[in-house]
Amino acid sequence: MTSLIKLIAIIAAVNNYVPPLRPQETYSQGFWYAILAAVLYLFSSMILMVNMLGYFLGHYPQHFTLTDHQRTLMLQTMMFFIWLGGGAGVFAKVCGWSFADAIYFCDVTILTVGFGDLFPTNSAGRGLVLPFSVVGIVMLGLVVSSIRRFTLDISRDKIIKQHVEKTRIRTIGRAATASMSIRGGRKSFGERANPRVSGDVSTQSRRVTFDKIEAHRQPGSLKKRLTTGVLSITRARSRKPKIILLKEERDRFDAMRGIQRHTKVFKRWYNLCISAIAFGLLWCVGAIVFWKAEHREQGMSYFEALYFCYVSLLTIGYGDLSPKSNAGKPFFLVWSLLAVPTMTILISDMGETVIASFQRGTFQLADWTVLPKAGLWPGFLRRNPWLLLWIRRKVEERAAEKRVAEGFQAGIDDVDGAPKTLEELAQDETNEQDLPRSLALAIRRVASHLRSKPPKRYPYEEWVEFTRLIRFSSSTAEEVEEDEEEEGLINWDWIGEDSPMLASQESEWLLDRLCESLSRYMKRQTRKEQEKGGSTTAGESVEIRNDTTPMDQP
């Protein structure tokens, strides 16, 4: 670190007091490559010092465990630079270039920019371009793919999870604030901007408690971290209608679904914003460097530098502008290896946001106009139930008017096959004979959803059925019915830390719980059979003993 600072100071002093006599003297490309290497070494040493400081302050662990993706990225990067440097050595020998010009040519070739300022002039060089360019482009694509996967992993672990946790805690805080407001006689949910809880909210049936927030240290940590406050929701043993419990739990379920939808949108646009900011910095800052480096050689203005950087970022490479100075070519090598992959990642992120939205709009327009899609209207009506209900009501009214005109009794027919509502679920009685069959069918159905793309997400009504199947094997049907009335239908909080909606895949979590319920049911049935067999054997022995007793009497 100190030697690098001294080297930078010596170079700056020589440039000020003993500058080269231009145009007879100038700094070579090797000199500028050395400057860039010193800057990169300085940046790397500063990153290491930050990591060491973070370890002393307790932010980072003592040992880092590399993932498979990180190891792959390191290996691919080393292989790419070995291919780039080895190819430069071969082309320098074959085409008679200096190594600095040869590595600049290899960089322009692999990045598919192709300015045309350097090109092989003999048959050997032209023949070597074929395998070198193909292998180099494939290796560059692998590196870019690994970089994108690495950045997505970092954003998911550091940013996305923190965003989910903050949003969840903020939602819990709003629920707790609303509960205390109701207890104090202040404004209710309906008078606030927060979502309204369906049904009557009773502070006697639900008690909100916060665990004590404890500051602790990691092993070797010097800084205290604030642990996440855990919201534990406990229900009192007072009787409450099941429909009210269902509505309350559905509100919390819908709140967690809203958090998941918001996180999905946040993840896409966050990645796009980061890529756009990186692209903008590399574009504008790179243009400043090229403007200063090429102004003396070819009189390049800042606008021309912006144009040159943009054409290079998109790998168009018209060739009207290209780096010609000894400072411009080394900087272009480093800048392009950062900028072109960044541009590729930006286009990929745009494909998941802007381009995906445009594509969906195009498909919908085609479905409604030139390429009508079968089953489009039923799907549209399912996504807009209010329109379906309005159409049904109009059809029923017209049918009633027709029956009146024809002399039949008017009335509204019941619609069969409609999905169960919360009222119907609340009135359903637990039947212990039907639950095992329903459990087997549920396991089969959930198992078929494991490979669904995107992952299957179940509505609240299905979660109610699944929860009943999970709980029935641990107790009798009467006990399940009583627990549902007293404690609710679930053993977790939808927006709490133990929420199953925080799992990476809901179908996998459900399949594990349903299989555990099936295992408990089989064990309970085996235990009953054993008890039944033991009682039968005991009864037979008692009967035999009673039969033999009179024979022993005198």
Coordinates of C-alpha atoms in Angstrom, one line a residue:
M1 CA 0.0 0.0 0.0
T2 CA 2.7 2.5 1.0
S3 CA 4.9 1.5 -2.0
L4 CA 2.0 2.1 -4.4
I5 CA 1.4 5.6 -2.9
K6 CA 5.1 6.4 -3.3
L7 CA 5.0 5.2 -6.9
I8 CA 2.1 7.4 -7.7
A9 CA 3.8 10.4 -6.1
I10 CA 7.0 9.8 -8.1
I11 CA 5.2 9.5 -11.4
A12 CA 3.2 12.6 -10.7
A13 CA 6.4 14.5 -9.8
V14 CA 8.2 13.4 -12.9
N15 CA 5.3 14.4 -15.1
N16 CA 5.3 17.9 -13.6
Y17 CA 9.0 18.6 -13.4
V18 CA 10.5 16.4 -16.1
P19 CA 7.7 15.9 -18.7
P20 CA 8.5 14.1 -22.0
L21 CA 9.4 16.3 -25.0
R22 CA 6.5 15.8 -27.4
P23 CA 6.2 14.8 -30.2
Q24 CA 9.7 13.2 -30.0
E25 CA 9.0 11.7 -26.6
T26 CA 5.9 10.2 -25.1
Y27 CA 4.8 7.6 -22.6
S28 CA 4.5 4.2 -24.1
Q29 CA 1.6 1.8 -23.8
G30 CA 3.7 -0.3 -21.4
F31 CA 3.9 2.7 -19.1
W32 CA 0.2 3.2 -19.1
Y33 CA -0.4 -0.6 -18.5
A34 CA 1.8 -0.3 -15.5
I35 CA -0.2 2.7 -14.2
L36 CA -3.5 0.8 -14.6
A37 CA -2.0 -2.2 -12.9
A38 CA -0.9 -0.1 -10.0
V39 CA -4.4 1.4 -9.7
L40 CA -6.0 -2.0 -9.7
Y41 CA -3.5 -3.3 -7.1
L42 CA -4.3 -0.2 -5.0
F43 CA -8.0 -0.9 -5.3
S44 CA -7.6 -4.5 -4.4
S45 CA -5.5 -3.7 -1.3
M46 CA -8.1 -1.2 -0.2
I47 CA -10.9 -3.8 -0.5
L48 CA -8.8 -6.2 1.6
M49 CA -8.3 -3.6 4.2
V50 CA -12.0 -2.9 4.3
N51 CA -12.6 -6.6 4.8
M52 CA -10.1 -6.8 7.5
L53 CA -11.7 -3.8 9.3
G54 CA -15.1 -5.4 8.9
Y55 CA -13.8 -8.6 10.5
F56 CA -12.3 -6.6 13.5
L57 CA -15.7 -4.8 13.9
G58 CA -17.7 -8.0 13.7
H59 CA -19.3 -7.4 10.3
Y60 CA -17.6 -10.3 8.5
P61 CA -16.7 -13.8 9.7
Q62 CA -13.2 -15.0 10.0
H63 CA -13.4 -17.5 7.1
F64 CA -15.3 -17.1 3.8
T65 CA -16.8 -20.2 2.3
L66 CA -16.9 -19.9 -1.5
T67 CA -20.0 -21.3 -3.3
D68 CA -19.9 -23.4 -6.4
H69 CA -20.9 -20.4 -8.5
Q70 CA -18.1 -18.3 -7.1
R71 CA -15.5 -21.0 -7.7
T72 CA -16.8 -21.4 -11.3
L73 CA -16.5 -17.6 -11.8
M74 CA -12.9 -17.5 -10.6
L75 CA -11.9 -20.5 -12.8
Q76 CA -13.7 -19.1 -15.9
T77 CA -12.1 -15.6 -15.4
M78 CA -8.6 -17.1 -15.1
M79 CA -9.1 -19.2 -18.2
F80 CA -10.4 -16.2 -20.1
F81 CA -7.4 -14.0 -19.3
I82 CA -5.0 -16.9 -20.1
W83 CA -6.7 -17.3 -23.5
L84 CA -6.6 -13.5 -24.1
G85 CA -2.9 -13.1 -23.1
G86 CA -1.8 -16.3 -24.9
G87 CA -3.6 -15.3 -28.1
A88 CA -2.0 -11.9 -27.9
G89 CA 1.4 -13.5 -27.7
V90 CA 0.7 -15.7 -30.8
F91 CA -0.7 -12.8 -32.9
A92 CA 2.3 -10.6 -31.9
K93 CA 4.6 -13.3 -33.2
V94 CA 2.6 -14.1 -36.4
C95 CA 1.6 -10.6 -37.4
G96 CA 4.7 -8.8 -36.3
W97 CA 2.9 -6.5 -33.8
S98 CA 4.0 -5.4 -30.4
F99 CA 2.4 -7.3 -27.5
A100 CA 0.5 -4.2 -26.5
D101 CA -1.1 -3.8 -29.9
A102 CA -1.7 -7.6 -30.1
I103 CA -3.6 -7.7 -26.8
Y104 CA -5.7 -4.7 -27.9
F105 CA -6.5 -6.5 -31.2
C106 CA -7.5 -9.6 -29.2
D107 CA -9.7 -7.6 -26.9
V108 CA -11.5 -5.9 -29.8
T109 CA -12.0 -9.3 -31.6
I110 CA -13.4 -11.2 -28.6
L111 CA -15.8 -8.4 -27.7
T112 CA -17.0 -8.3 -31.3
V113 CA -16.4 -4.6 -31.6
G114 CA -14.1 -4.7 -34.6
F115 CA -12.9 -1.1 -35.2
G116 CA -10.8 -2.2 -38.2
D117 CA -7.7 -0.2 -37.1
L118 CA -5.8 -3.4 -36.6
F119 CA -6.3 -6.6 -38.6
P120 CA -4.2 -9.6 -39.7
T121 CA -2.6 -9.1 -43.1
N122 CA -1.2 -12.7 -43.7
S123 CA -2.9 -16.1 -44.1
A124 CA -1.6 -17.5 -40.9
G125 CA -3.1 -14.6 -38.8
R126 CA -6.4 -14.8 -40.6
G127 CA -6.6 -18.5 -40.0
L128 CA -5.9 -18.1 -36.3
V129 CA -8.7 -15.6 -36.0
L130 CA -11.3 -18.4 -36.6
P131 CA -10.6 -20.6 -33.6
F132 CA -9.4 -17.8 -31.4
S133 CA -12.6 -15.7 -31.8
V134 CA -15.0 -18.5 -31.4
V135 CA -13.5 -19.9 -28.2
G136 CA -13.0 -16.4 -26.8
I137 CA -16.6 -15.4 -27.4
V138 CA -17.8 -18.6 -25.8
M139 CA -15.6 -18.1 -22.8
L140 CA -16.7 -14.4 -22.5
G141 CA -20.3 -15.5 -22.5
L142 CA -19.6 -18.0 -19.7
V143 CA -17.9 -15.3 -17.6
V144 CA -20.8 -12.8 -18.2
S145 CA -23.3 -15.5 -17.2
S146 CA -21.4 -16.3 -14.0
I147 CA -21.1 -12.6 -13.2
R148 CA -24.8 -12.2 -13.5
R149 CA -25.5 -15.2 -11.4
F150 CA -23.1 -14.0 -8.8
T151 CA -24.7 -10.5 -8.6
L152 CA -28.2 -12.0 -8.4
D153 CA -27.0 -14.3 -5.5
I154 CA -25.6 -11.3 -3.7
S155 CA -28.7 -9.2 -4.2
R156 CA -30.9 -12.0 -3.1
D157 CA -28.9 -12.7 0.1
K158 CA -28.2 -9.1 1.1
I159 CA -30.8 -6.9 -0.4
I160 CA -33.9 -8.9 -1.3
K161 CA -34.1 -10.8 2.0
Q162 CA -33.6 -7.6 4.0
H163 CA -36.3 -5.9 2.0
V164 CA -38.7 -8.8 2.7
E165 CA -37.8 -8.7 6.4
K166 CA -38.3 -5.0 6.7
T167 CA -41.6 -5.1 4.9
R168 CA -42.8 -7.9 7.0
I169 CA -41.8 -6.2 10.3
R170 CA -43.4 -2.9 9.1
T171 CA -46.6 -4.8 8.3
I172 CA -46.5 -6.4 11.8
G173 CA -45.9 -3.0 13.3
R174 CA -48.9 -1.6 11.5
A175 CA -51.1 -4.5 12.8
A176 CA -49.8 -3.9 16.4
T177 CA -50.4 -0.2 16.2
A178 CA -53.9 -0.7 14.9
S179 CA -54.6 -3.3 17.7
M180 CA -53.4 -0.8 20.4
S181 CA -55.5 1.9 18.8
I182 CA -58.6 -0.3 19.0
R183 CA -57.7 -1.1 22.6
G184 CA -57.4 2.6 23.5
G185 CA -60.6 3.6 21.7
R186 CA -58.9 5.6 19.0
K187 CA -59.3 5.3 15.2
S188 CA -60.0 1.8 13.8
F189 CA -58.5 0.2 10.7
G190 CA -61.3 1.5 8.6
E191 CA -60.5 5.2 9.4
R192 CA -56.8 4.7 8.7
A193 CA -54.9 4.3 5.5
N194 CA -53.8 0.8 6.5
P195 CA -55.7 -2.2 5.1
R196 CA -58.9 -3.0 7.0
V197 CA -59.3 -6.4 8.8
S198 CA -62.4 -8.2 7.7
G199 CA -64.9 -8.8 10.5
D200 CA -64.9 -7.5 14.0
V201 CA -61.6 -7.2 15.7
S202 CA -61.6 -8.2 19.4
T203 CA -58.7 -7.4 21.6
Q204 CA -59.8 -10.1 24.0
S205 CA -59.4 -13.0 21.6
R206 CA -56.0 -12.0 20.2
R207 CA -53.2 -10.7 22.3
V208 CA -50.1 -9.2 20.6
T209 CA -46.8 -9.7 22.5
F210 CA -43.3 -8.8 21.5
D211 CA -40.4 -10.8 22.6
K212 CA -37.6 -8.9 24.3
I213 CA -35.1 -7.5 21.8
E214 CA -31.7 -8.7 22.7
A215 CA -28.4 -7.4 21.4
H216 CA -25.9 -10.1 21.0
R217 CA -22.5 -10.6 19.5
Q218 CA -21.3 -13.1 17.0
P219 CA -18.2 -15.1 17.9
G220 CA -15.3 -12.7 17.5
S221 CA -17.6 -9.8 16.9
L222 CA -17.0 -6.4 18.5
K223 CA -20.3 -4.8 17.4
K224 CA -23.7 -5.5 18.8
R225 CA -26.4 -6.5 16.3
L226 CA -30.0 -5.9 16.9
T227 CA -32.0 -9.0 16.5
T228 CA -35.3 -9.0 14.7
G229 CA -38.2 -8.6 17.0
V230 CA -40.3 -11.7 17.0
L231 CA -44.1 -11.2 17.0
S232 CA -45.8 -14.0 18.8
I233 CA -49.6 -14.0 18.4
T234 CA -51.4 -16.1 21.0
R235 CA -55.1 -16.7 21.2
A236 CA -57.1 -16.7 24.4
R237 CA -59.3 -19.6 25.2
S238 CA -62.5 -17.7 24.6
R239 CA -65.0 -19.1 22.1
K240 CA -65.2 -17.3 18.8
P241 CA -67.1 -18.0 15.6
K242 CA -65.0 -19.8 13.1
I243 CA -66.0 -17.5 10.3
I244 CA -64.4 -14.6 12.2
L245 CA -61.2 -16.5 12.7
L246 CA -61.1 -17.4 9.0
K247 CA -61.5 -13.8 7.9
E248 CA -58.8 -12.6 10.3
E249 CA -56.4 -15.2 9.1
R250 CA -57.2 -14.5 5.5
D251 CA -56.3 -10.8 6.0
R252 CA -52.9 -11.8 7.3
F253 CA -52.5 -14.3 4.5
D254 CA -53.4 -11.6 1.9
A255 CA -50.9 -9.3 3.6
M256 CA -48.1 -11.8 3.2
R257 CA -49.2 -12.4 -0.5
G258 CA -48.9 -8.7 -1.0
I259 CA -45.4 -8.7 0.4
Q260 CA -44.4 -11.5 -1.9
R261 CA -45.8 -9.6 -5.0
H262 CA -44.1 -6.4 -4.0
T263 CA -40.8 -8.2 -3.4
K264 CA -41.0 -9.8 -6.8
V265 CA -41.5 -6.5 -8.5
F266 CA -38.8 -4.8 -6.3
K267 CA -36.3 -7.5 -7.2
R268 CA -36.7 -7.0 -10.9
W269 CA -36.6 -3.2 -10.9
Y270 CA -33.8 -3.1 -8.3
N271 CA -31.5 -5.2 -10.6
L272 CA -32.5 -3.0 -13.5
C273 CA -31.7 0.2 -11.6
I274 CA -28.3 -1.1 -10.5
S275 CA -27.4 -2.2 -14.0
A276 CA -28.5 1.1 -15.4
I277 CA -26.5 3.1 -12.9
A278 CA -23.4 1.0 -13.6
F279 CA -23.9 1.5 -17.4
G280 CA -24.3 5.2 -17.0
L281 CA -21.2 5.6 -14.9
L282 CA -19.1 3.5 -17.2
W283 CA -20.4 5.5 -20.2
C284 CA -20.0 9.0 -18.8
V285 CA -16.8 8.5 -16.8
G286 CA -15.2 6.5 -19.7
A287 CA -16.1 9.3 -22.1
I288 CA -14.2 11.7 -19.9
V289 CA -11.1 9.6 -19.9
F290 CA -11.2 9.1 -23.6
W291 CA -11.8 12.8 -24.2
K292 CA -8.6 13.6 -22.2
A293 CA -6.6 10.8 -23.7
E294 CA -7.5 11.3 -27.3
H295 CA -7.8 15.1 -27.4
R296 CA -4.1 15.6 -28.2
E297 CA -4.0 12.8 -30.8
Q298 CA -7.2 13.3 -32.8
G299 CA -8.9 16.4 -31.3
M300 CA -11.7 14.3 -29.8
S301 CA -14.5 16.3 -28.1
Y302 CA -16.5 15.1 -25.1
F303 CA -19.6 14.6 -27.3
E304 CA -17.5 12.5 -29.7
A305 CA -16.2 10.5 -26.7
L306 CA -19.7 9.9 -25.6
Y307 CA -20.6 8.7 -29.1
F308 CA -17.5 6.5 -29.3
C309 CA -18.3 4.9 -25.9
Y310 CA -21.9 4.2 -26.8
V311 CA -20.9 2.6 -30.1
S312 CA -18.3 0.5 -28.3
L313 CA -20.8 -0.5 -25.5
L314 CA -23.3 -1.8 -28.1
T315 CA -20.4 -3.6 -29.9
I316 CA -21.3 -1.8 -33.2
G317 CA -17.8 -0.5 -33.9
Y318 CA -18.2 1.7 -37.0
G319 CA -14.5 2.4 -37.1
D320 CA -14.8 6.1 -37.6
L321 CA -13.5 6.7 -34.1
S322 CA -11.1 4.4 -32.3
P323 CA -8.4 4.8 -29.6
K324 CA -5.1 5.9 -31.2
S325 CA -3.0 7.2 -28.3
N326 CA -0.8 5.1 -26.1
A327 CA -3.0 6.0 -23.1
G328 CA -6.3 5.3 -24.9
K329 CA -5.6 1.8 -26.0
P330 CA -4.7 0.4 -22.5
F331 CA -7.6 2.2 -20.9
F332 CA -9.9 0.8 -23.6
L333 CA -8.8 -2.7 -22.8
V334 CA -9.7 -2.4 -19.1
W335 CA -12.8 -0.3 -19.7
S336 CA -14.3 -2.6 -22.4
L337 CA -13.8 -5.7 -20.2
L338 CA -16.0 -4.0 -17.6
A339 CA -18.4 -2.1 -19.8
V340 CA -19.5 -4.7 -22.4
P341 CA -20.5 -7.3 -19.8
T342 CA -22.3 -4.6 -17.9
M343 CA -24.2 -3.7 -21.0
T344 CA -25.1 -7.4 -21.5
I345 CA -26.4 -7.7 -17.9
L346 CA -28.4 -4.5 -18.4
I347 CA -30.1 -5.9 -21.5
S348 CA -30.9 -9.1 -19.6
D349 CA -32.4 -7.2 -16.8
M350 CA -34.5 -5.1 -19.3
G351 CA -35.7 -8.4 -20.7
E352 CA -37.3 -9.3 -17.3
T353 CA -38.9 -5.9 -16.9
V354 CA -39.4 -3.5 -19.8
I355 CA -39.2 -6.0 -22.7
A356 CA -41.3 -8.5 -20.8
S357 CA -44.0 -6.0 -20.3
F358 CA -44.0 -5.0 -23.9
Q359 CA -44.0 -8.7 -24.9
R360 CA -47.0 -9.4 -22.7
G361 CA -48.8 -6.4 -24.1
T362 CA -48.1 -7.6 -27.7
F363 CA -49.4 -11.1 -26.9
Q364 CA -52.5 -9.8 -25.3
L365 CA -53.2 -7.6 -28.3
A366 CA -52.7 -10.5 -30.7
D367 CA -55.0 -12.7 -28.6
W368 CA -57.8 -10.1 -28.8
T369 CA -57.3 -9.2 -32.5
V370 CA -55.5 -11.1 -35.2
L371 CA -54.8 -14.4 -33.4
P372 CA -57.8 -15.0 -31.1
K373 CA -56.9 -17.6 -28.4
A374 CA -59.2 -20.4 -27.4
G375 CA -60.5 -20.1 -23.9
L376 CA -59.6 -16.4 -23.7
W377 CA -62.9 -15.2 -22.4
P378 CA -63.2 -17.7 -19.6
G379 CA -59.7 -16.9 -18.3
F380 CA -60.5 -13.1 -18.6
L381 CA -63.7 -13.6 -16.6
R382 CA -61.9 -15.7 -13.9
R383 CA -59.4 -12.9 -13.5
N384 CA -62.3 -10.3 -13.2
P385 CA -64.9 -12.0 -11.0
W386 CA -66.9 -8.8 -10.7
L387 CA -67.6 -8.9 -14.4
L388 CA -68.5 -12.6 -14.3
L389 CA -71.0 -11.9 -11.4
W390 CA -72.5 -9.0 -13.4
I391 CA -73.0 -11.1 -16.5
R392 CA -74.5 -13.9 -14.4
R393 CA -76.9 -11.5 -12.8
K394 CA -78.0 -10.1 -16.1
V395 CA -78.5 -13.6 -17.5
E396 CA -80.5 -14.6 -14.5
E397 CA -82.6 -11.5 -14.7
R398 CA -83.4 -12.0 -18.3
A399 CA -84.2 -15.7 -17.6
A400 CA -86.5 -14.6 -14.8
E401 CA -88.2 -12.1 -17.1
K402 CA -88.6 -14.8 -19.7
R403 CA -90.1 -17.2 -17.2
V404 CA -92.6 -14.6 -16.0
A405 CA -93.6 -13.8 -19.6
E406 CA -94.1 -17.5 -20.2
G407 CA -96.1 -18.0 -17.0
F408 CA -93.5 -19.9 -15.0
Q409 CA -92.5 -19.0 -11.5
A410 CA -89.5 -16.6 -11.4
G411 CA -86.5 -17.2 -9.2
I412 CA -82.7 -17.4 -9.1
D413 CA -81.2 -20.7 -9.8
D414 CA -78.3 -22.0 -7.7
V415 CA -75.0 -22.2 -9.4
D416 CA -73.3 -25.6 -9.0
G417 CA -69.6 -26.1 -9.0
A418 CA -68.7 -22.8 -7.4
P419 CA -65.6 -22.8 -5.2
K420 CA -66.1 -23.0 -1.4
T421 CA -66.4 -19.7 0.3
L422 CA -65.2 -18.9 3.9
E423 CA -68.8 -19.3 5.1
E424 CA -68.9 -22.8 3.6
L425 CA -65.5 -23.7 5.1
A426 CA -66.6 -22.5 8.5
Q427 CA -69.7 -24.7 8.4
D428 CA -67.9 -27.8 7.2
E429 CA -67.7 -30.5 9.9
T430 CA -64.6 -32.7 10.3
N431 CA -65.3 -36.3 9.2
E432 CA -62.5 -38.6 10.4
Q433 CA -63.5 -41.3 7.8
D434 CA -63.0 -38.9 4.8
L435 CA -59.8 -37.2 6.0
P436 CA -57.4 -40.1 5.2
R437 CA -58.6 -40.3 1.6
S438 CA -58.4 -36.5 1.3
L439 CA -54.9 -36.6 2.7
A440 CA -53.7 -39.1 0.1
L441 CA -55.3 -37.0 -2.7
A442 CA -53.7 -33.8 -1.4
I443 CA -50.3 -35.4 -1.3
R444 CA -50.7 -36.6 -4.9
R445 CA -51.9 -33.1 -6.0
V446 CA -49.2 -31.2 -4.2
A447 CA -46.5 -33.6 -5.5
S448 CA -47.6 -32.7 -9.1
H449 CA -46.9 -29.0 -8.3
L450 CA -43.2 -29.5 -7.4
R451 CA -42.0 -28.8 -10.9
S452 CA -44.4 -26.0 -11.7
K453 CA -42.9 -22.9 -13.3
P454 CA -43.4 -20.4 -11.8
P455 CA -43.7 -22.2 -8.4
K456 CA -47.3 -22.9 -7.4
R457 CA -48.9 -20.5 -4.9
Y458 CA -52.1 -21.7 -3.2
P459 CA -55.0 -19.5 -2.2
Y460 CA -56.1 -19.1 1.4
E461 CA -59.1 -21.5 1.0
E462 CA -56.7 -24.3 -0.1
W463 CA -54.4 -23.6 2.8
V464 CA -57.4 -24.0 5.2
E465 CA -58.0 -27.5 3.8
F466 CA -54.3 -28.4 3.9
T467 CA -54.0 -27.2 7.5
R468 CA -56.9 -29.4 8.6
L469 CA -55.2 -32.4 6.9
I470 CA -51.9 -31.6 8.7
R471 CA -53.5 -31.4 12.1
F472 CA -56.0 -34.2 12.1
S473 CA -53.5 -37.0 12.4
S474 CA -52.2 -35.6 15.8
S475 CA -55.6 -35.7 17.4
T476 CA -59.2 -36.9 16.8
A477 CA -61.7 -35.1 14.6
E478 CA -63.5 -33.8 17.7
E479 CA -60.3 -32.3 19.1
V480 CA -59.5 -30.7 15.7
E481 CA -62.9 -29.1 15.6
E482 CA -62.5 -27.8 19.1
D483 CA -59.0 -26.5 18.5
E484 CA -60.2 -24.7 15.3
E485 CA -62.9 -23.0 17.3
E486 CA -60.7 -22.0 20.2
E487 CA -57.2 -21.5 18.8
G488 CA -57.8 -20.9 15.1
L489 CA -57.0 -23.0 12.1
I490 CA -53.3 -22.7 12.0
N491 CA -50.3 -23.0 14.3
W492 CA -48.3 -20.1 12.8
D493 CA -48.6 -16.5 11.9
W494 CA -48.8 -15.7 8.1
I495 CA -46.6 -12.7 8.4
G496 CA -44.4 -14.0 11.3
E497 CA -41.0 -15.6 11.1
D498 CA -42.5 -19.1 11.1
S499 CA -44.7 -18.4 8.1
P500 CA -44.7 -21.2 5.5
M501 CA -45.0 -18.5 2.8
L502 CA -41.3 -17.6 3.5
A503 CA -40.3 -21.0 2.2
S504 CA -38.6 -21.0 -1.2
Q505 CA -41.4 -23.3 -2.6
E506 CA -44.8 -23.7 -0.9
S507 CA -45.6 -27.0 -2.5
E508 CA -42.3 -28.5 -1.1
W509 CA -43.2 -27.3 2.4
L510 CA -46.7 -28.6 2.1
L511 CA -45.6 -32.0 0.8
D512 CA -43.3 -32.4 3.8
R513 CA -46.0 -31.5 6.3
L514 CA -48.6 -33.7 4.6
C515 CA -46.2 -36.7 4.5
E516 CA -45.5 -36.1 8.2
S517 CA -49.3 -36.1 8.9
L518 CA -49.7 -39.4 6.9
S519 CA -46.9 -41.0 8.9
R520 CA -48.5 -40.0 12.2
Y521 CA -51.8 -41.3 11.0
M522 CA -50.3 -44.7 10.1
K523 CA -48.5 -44.9 13.4
R524 CA -51.8 -44.1 15.2
Q525 CA -53.7 -46.8 13.3
T526 CA -51.0 -49.3 14.0
R527 CA -51.2 -48.5 17.7
K528 CA -54.9 -48.9 17.7
E529 CA -54.7 -52.3 16.0
Q530 CA -52.1 -53.4 18.6
E531 CA -54.3 -52.2 21.5
K532 CA -57.3 -53.9 20.0
G533 CA -55.5 -57.1 19.6
G534 CA -54.2 -57.0 23.1
S535 CA -57.6 -56.3 24.6
T536 CA -59.1 -59.2 22.6
T537 CA -56.4 -61.6 23.9
A538 CA -56.9 -60.5 27.5
G539 CA -60.7 -61.0 27.1
E540 CA -60.2 -64.5 25.8
S541 CA -57.9 -65.4 28.7
V542 CA -60.3 -64.1 31.2
E543 CA -63.1 -66.1 29.7
I544 CA -61.1 -69.3 29.7
R545 CA -60.1 -68.7 33.4
N546 CA -63.8 -68.2 34.3
D547 CA -64.7 -71.5 32.6
T548 CA -62.1 -73.5 34.5
T549 CA -62.8 -72.1 37.9
P550 CA -65.9 -74.2 38.8
M551 CA -64.1 -77.4 38.0
D552 CA -61.5 -76.7 40.8
Q553 CA -64.2 -76.1 43.4
P554 CA -65.1 -79.1 45.7

